[in-house]
Amino acid sequence: MSGQRLKESYDVVVVGAGPAGLAAASEAARAGLETLLVDENVGPGGQIYRAITTTPVHDRSVLGKDYWAGVALADEMRASGATVVQGAMVWSLDPELQLGISLSGASQLISARRVVIATGSMERPFPIPGWTLPGVMTAGAAQTMLKSSGLLPAGKTVLAGTGPLLLLLAAQMLRAGGSIDVILDTTPSGNLTKALPHAMGFLLSPLLAKGLALKREVGRKVRVVRHVTLLAANGESALKSVTYTTSGGATATVAADNLLLHQGVVPNPNLAMAADVAHDWDVQQHCWCPVLDHDGRTSVEGIFVAGDGAGIAGAVAAELRGRLAGLAVVRDLGAGSGLPDSQPIRQRLQREERARPFLDAMFEPPKSMRVPADSTVVCRCEEVTAGEVREAARLGCTGPNQLKAFLRTGMGPCQGRMCGLTLTELIAEARQAAPADVGHLRIRAPVKPIPLSELADMPVEEPAVKAVVRG
Amino acid sequence: MFKRLPEGAAKTVAIKVDGRVIEARAGDSVAAALIAAGISPTRLSAVSQSPRAPYCMMGVCFECAVTVDGVANRQGCLTPVQEGMQIETIKGRREIGA
């Protein structure tokens, strides 16, 4: 798509080509709306269906049936008539529905009548000692490399953390012929008791059978150490070993070339936050979620959020939320006729979501790995430790925004994506305040760094010139 | 440390990393190509010059930042490899005039 110019305006712009974005764009384009789907990856699929059109992993049993469900969705989008642009980075969205998009080294502003943010989720920060060492990655990173490049961890590999994705990655690695030395399960021993009151929804969901099958498949081949309470990655220039402590107090060290970390996924809120979309703190999930109506409408007129960015519920729910948002956009703009009824989609979504309260409680990550000990680096870019954040809070710093002036936390290239949640929880703990009251980093455009030359080269309209040129 | 699945082999492209030619699979991201070639660290951090390597591979963490064909701080995990591409790893903080 190199050199491609976008139009100045579209009826609908959908950001993100994962399940929600693909479904939303398909619904909108099929109804005749001029629909642009922009995505920063090289191909459609998002993270869950990563490289769905190009993966070199042809043996379908490796990635599994749920992965290959993405083919139909990508096909549907292609047939819908939506304009899809890959390798495009959205660096700005404002409440007037103007988007800044970087494509092939050039940026342009385009406007939309409706915007659907389908930027999905990211792995929850996992701040442990040594997590910046080469050799330590997220489990999702390993999964991405398997899906898109057919790459498999080699040497001694340790998986650590909690949540269904960790188990799924383990199974996919084993099916592909990989080996795992040990899985360090950080799920706290008390979680099951907290989750049991929500068991009914989970028992009625197909996820129970899937989860148990994965657990058996992995448990047969890999040693699993349960109730791990502390983790540390050791090494000088690269990872050499992993030290862990279990709830009984026993500590052990295992040699490792790869440590793959995962403790659940959280919405990736930066674009929505930059557009002034209201968010609430989710006390169970320890993350920010946008405030939405049942079709995904946000507090900003014309902006929708769909998919896991709306709150974690998985790929099937993401697709359904994408459809609901897409159909709502069509109705808002008075387009299309004979549209599918949204009510049955909402009912299917409710069925998908009913397993979540159990999963959220069962795989709630331990506080010790969200709000780490003083010596642990929490802001990877600016290399700030938890102890420095606590000290700033003790000196009177009230929240993540003021903390920038103290420590530069969140001011590096990742713009707080890797530390934001940790900062909120750290300050909340130190001030004995609620995370909702401590707040989040104020997210502003550019939501991702772009070269200054790209901004300078953008076409300038007369009102903009008049705003800054005298006389 | 990663290895390629036998079925992962495909058309290859040659890219240059800090002046050294490495082979990548067509379709790899720059970050995946560096990992597959065993290049680590891929970056020295700005504050303490400590070694770093790609962490999230999904466009979030910026640990995979490299200079691509002269453009600094590109996300290697979002940049597809192309024949003849020139990659430079980041060696700590940039100095004025450097």
CSV table of C-alpha atoms in Angstrom, one decimal, chain A residues 40-42 47 50 54 56-59 121-123 126 131-138 140-142 144-146 148-155 176-177 236-237 257-258 261 268 380-383 413-414 417-418 448-451 454, chain B residues 1-10 25-29 31-33 35-37 40-63 65 71-75 77-82:
chain,number,residue,atom,x,y,z
A,40,GLU,CA,-0.8,-0.9,12.0
A,41,ASN,CA,0.1,-4.5,11.2
A,42,VAL,CA,1.2,-5.9,7.8
A,47,GLN,CA,-3.3,-10.3,17.7
A,50,ARG,CA,-2.3,-12.6,13.7
A,54,THR,CA,0.0,-15.4,5.7
A,56,PRO,CA,3.7,-20.2,7.6
A,57,VAL,CA,2.3,-22.6,10.3
A,58,HIS,CA,0.2,-24.7,7.9
A,59,ASP,CA,-0.5,-27.6,10.2
A,121,SER,CA,-6.0,-5.3,24.3
A,122,MET,CA,-2.4,-5.6,25.4
A,123,GLU,CA,-0.7,-7.9,27.9
A,126,PHE,CA,4.4,-7.8,34.6
A,131,TRP,CA,12.1,-8.1,33.3
A,132,THR,CA,14.1,-5.7,31.0
A,133,LEU,CA,16.7,-8.4,30.3
A,134,PRO,CA,17.0,-9.7,26.7
A,135,GLY,CA,15.5,-13.2,26.8
A,136,VAL,CA,12.5,-12.0,28.8
A,137,MET,CA,9.4,-11.5,26.7
A,138,THR,CA,5.7,-11.6,27.0
A,140,GLY,CA,2.0,-13.0,23.5
A,141,ALA,CA,5.3,-12.0,21.9
A,142,ALA,CA,6.3,-15.7,21.5
A,144,THR,CA,3.1,-13.6,17.6
A,145,MET,CA,6.4,-14.9,16.4
A,146,LEU,CA,5.0,-18.4,16.0
A,148,SER,CA,3.6,-14.7,11.8
A,149,SER,CA,7.1,-16.1,11.3
A,150,GLY,CA,7.0,-19.8,12.4
A,151,LEU,CA,9.6,-19.1,15.1
A,152,LEU,CA,9.7,-21.2,18.3
A,153,PRO,CA,11.6,-20.6,21.5
A,154,ALA,CA,14.8,-22.7,21.6
A,155,GLY,CA,17.0,-23.6,24.6
A,176,ALA,CA,4.8,-27.2,17.1
A,177,GLY,CA,7.5,-29.4,18.5
A,236,GLU,CA,23.9,-9.5,33.2
A,237,SER,CA,23.6,-8.9,29.5
A,257,ASP,CA,17.3,-18.8,27.9
A,258,ASN,CA,13.7,-17.6,27.5
A,261,LEU,CA,5.6,-13.8,31.0
A,268,ASN,CA,-5.2,-0.8,25.3
A,380,ARG,CA,11.0,0.5,31.4
A,381,CYS,CA,11.7,3.5,29.2
A,382,GLU,CA,12.8,5.9,31.8
A,383,GLU,CA,14.1,3.2,34.1
A,413,PRO,CA,8.6,6.2,23.8
A,414,CYS,CA,6.0,3.7,25.0
A,417,ARG,CA,1.7,1.7,28.0
A,418,MET,CA,4.1,-0.5,30.0
A,448,LYS,CA,2.5,7.1,19.1
A,449,PRO,CA,5.7,8.9,18.3
A,450,ILE,CA,6.1,10.1,14.7
A,451,PRO,CA,9.0,12.0,13.2
A,454,GLU,CA,6.1,14.1,9.1
B,1,MET,CA,16.8,-17.6,21.6
B,2,PHE,CA,14.4,-18.8,18.9
B,3,LYS,CA,14.5,-21.3,16.0
B,4,ARG,CA,12.6,-21.6,12.8
B,5,LEU,CA,10.1,-24.3,12.2
B,6,PRO,CA,11.0,-26.3,9.1
B,7,GLU,CA,7.7,-25.1,7.5
B,8,GLY,CA,8.6,-21.6,8.4
B,9,ALA,CA,11.3,-21.5,5.7
B,10,ALA,CA,10.2,-19.5,2.7
B,25,ARG,CA,12.3,-14.8,5.9
B,26,ALA,CA,10.1,-12.7,3.5
B,27,GLY,CA,7.2,-11.8,5.7
B,28,ASP,CA,9.3,-11.4,8.9
B,29,SER,CA,9.1,-8.2,10.9
B,31,ALA,CA,12.3,-7.5,15.1
B,32,ALA,CA,11.5,-11.2,14.3
B,33,ALA,CA,14.4,-11.2,11.8
B,35,ILE,CA,15.7,-12.5,17.0
B,36,ALA,CA,15.9,-15.3,14.4
B,37,ALA,CA,19.4,-14.2,13.6
B,40,SER,CA,20.9,-9.6,21.1
B,41,PRO,CA,20.8,-7.1,22.6
B,42,THR,CA,19.0,-5.0,19.9
B,43,ARG,CA,19.3,-1.8,21.8
B,44,LEU,CA,21.1,-0.1,24.7
B,45,SER,CA,18.7,1.9,26.9
B,46,ALA,CA,18.8,5.6,26.9
B,47,VAL,CA,19.2,6.1,30.7
B,48,SER,CA,21.6,3.4,31.8
B,49,GLN,CA,22.8,1.9,28.5
B,50,SER,CA,21.5,-1.4,29.7
B,51,PRO,CA,20.9,-4.2,27.1
B,52,ARG,CA,17.4,-4.6,25.8
B,53,ALA,CA,15.6,-6.8,23.2
B,54,PRO,CA,12.1,-7.0,21.8
B,55,TYR,CA,9.6,-7.6,24.5
B,56,CYS,CA,5.9,-7.4,23.4
B,57,MET,CA,6.2,-7.9,19.6
B,58,MET,CA,2.8,-6.1,19.2
B,59,GLY,CA,3.6,-2.5,18.9
B,60,VAL,CA,3.3,-1.5,22.6
B,61,CYS,CA,6.6,-1.5,24.4
B,62,PHE,CA,9.1,0.2,21.9
B,63,GLU,CA,11.9,-2.1,23.1
B,65,ALA,CA,13.1,0.3,18.3
B,71,VAL,CA,14.8,6.8,10.1
B,72,ALA,CA,15.4,6.6,13.9
B,73,ASN,CA,13.2,4.9,16.5
B,74,ARG,CA,11.1,2.7,14.1
B,75,GLN,CA,9.2,-0.1,15.8
B,77,CYS,CA,8.0,-5.4,15.3
B,78,LEU,CA,5.7,-3.4,13.0
B,79,THR,CA,8.2,-2.9,10.1
B,80,PRO,CA,8.2,-5.7,7.5
B,81,VAL,CA,11.7,-6.6,6.2
B,82,GLN,CA,12.6,-5.7,2.6
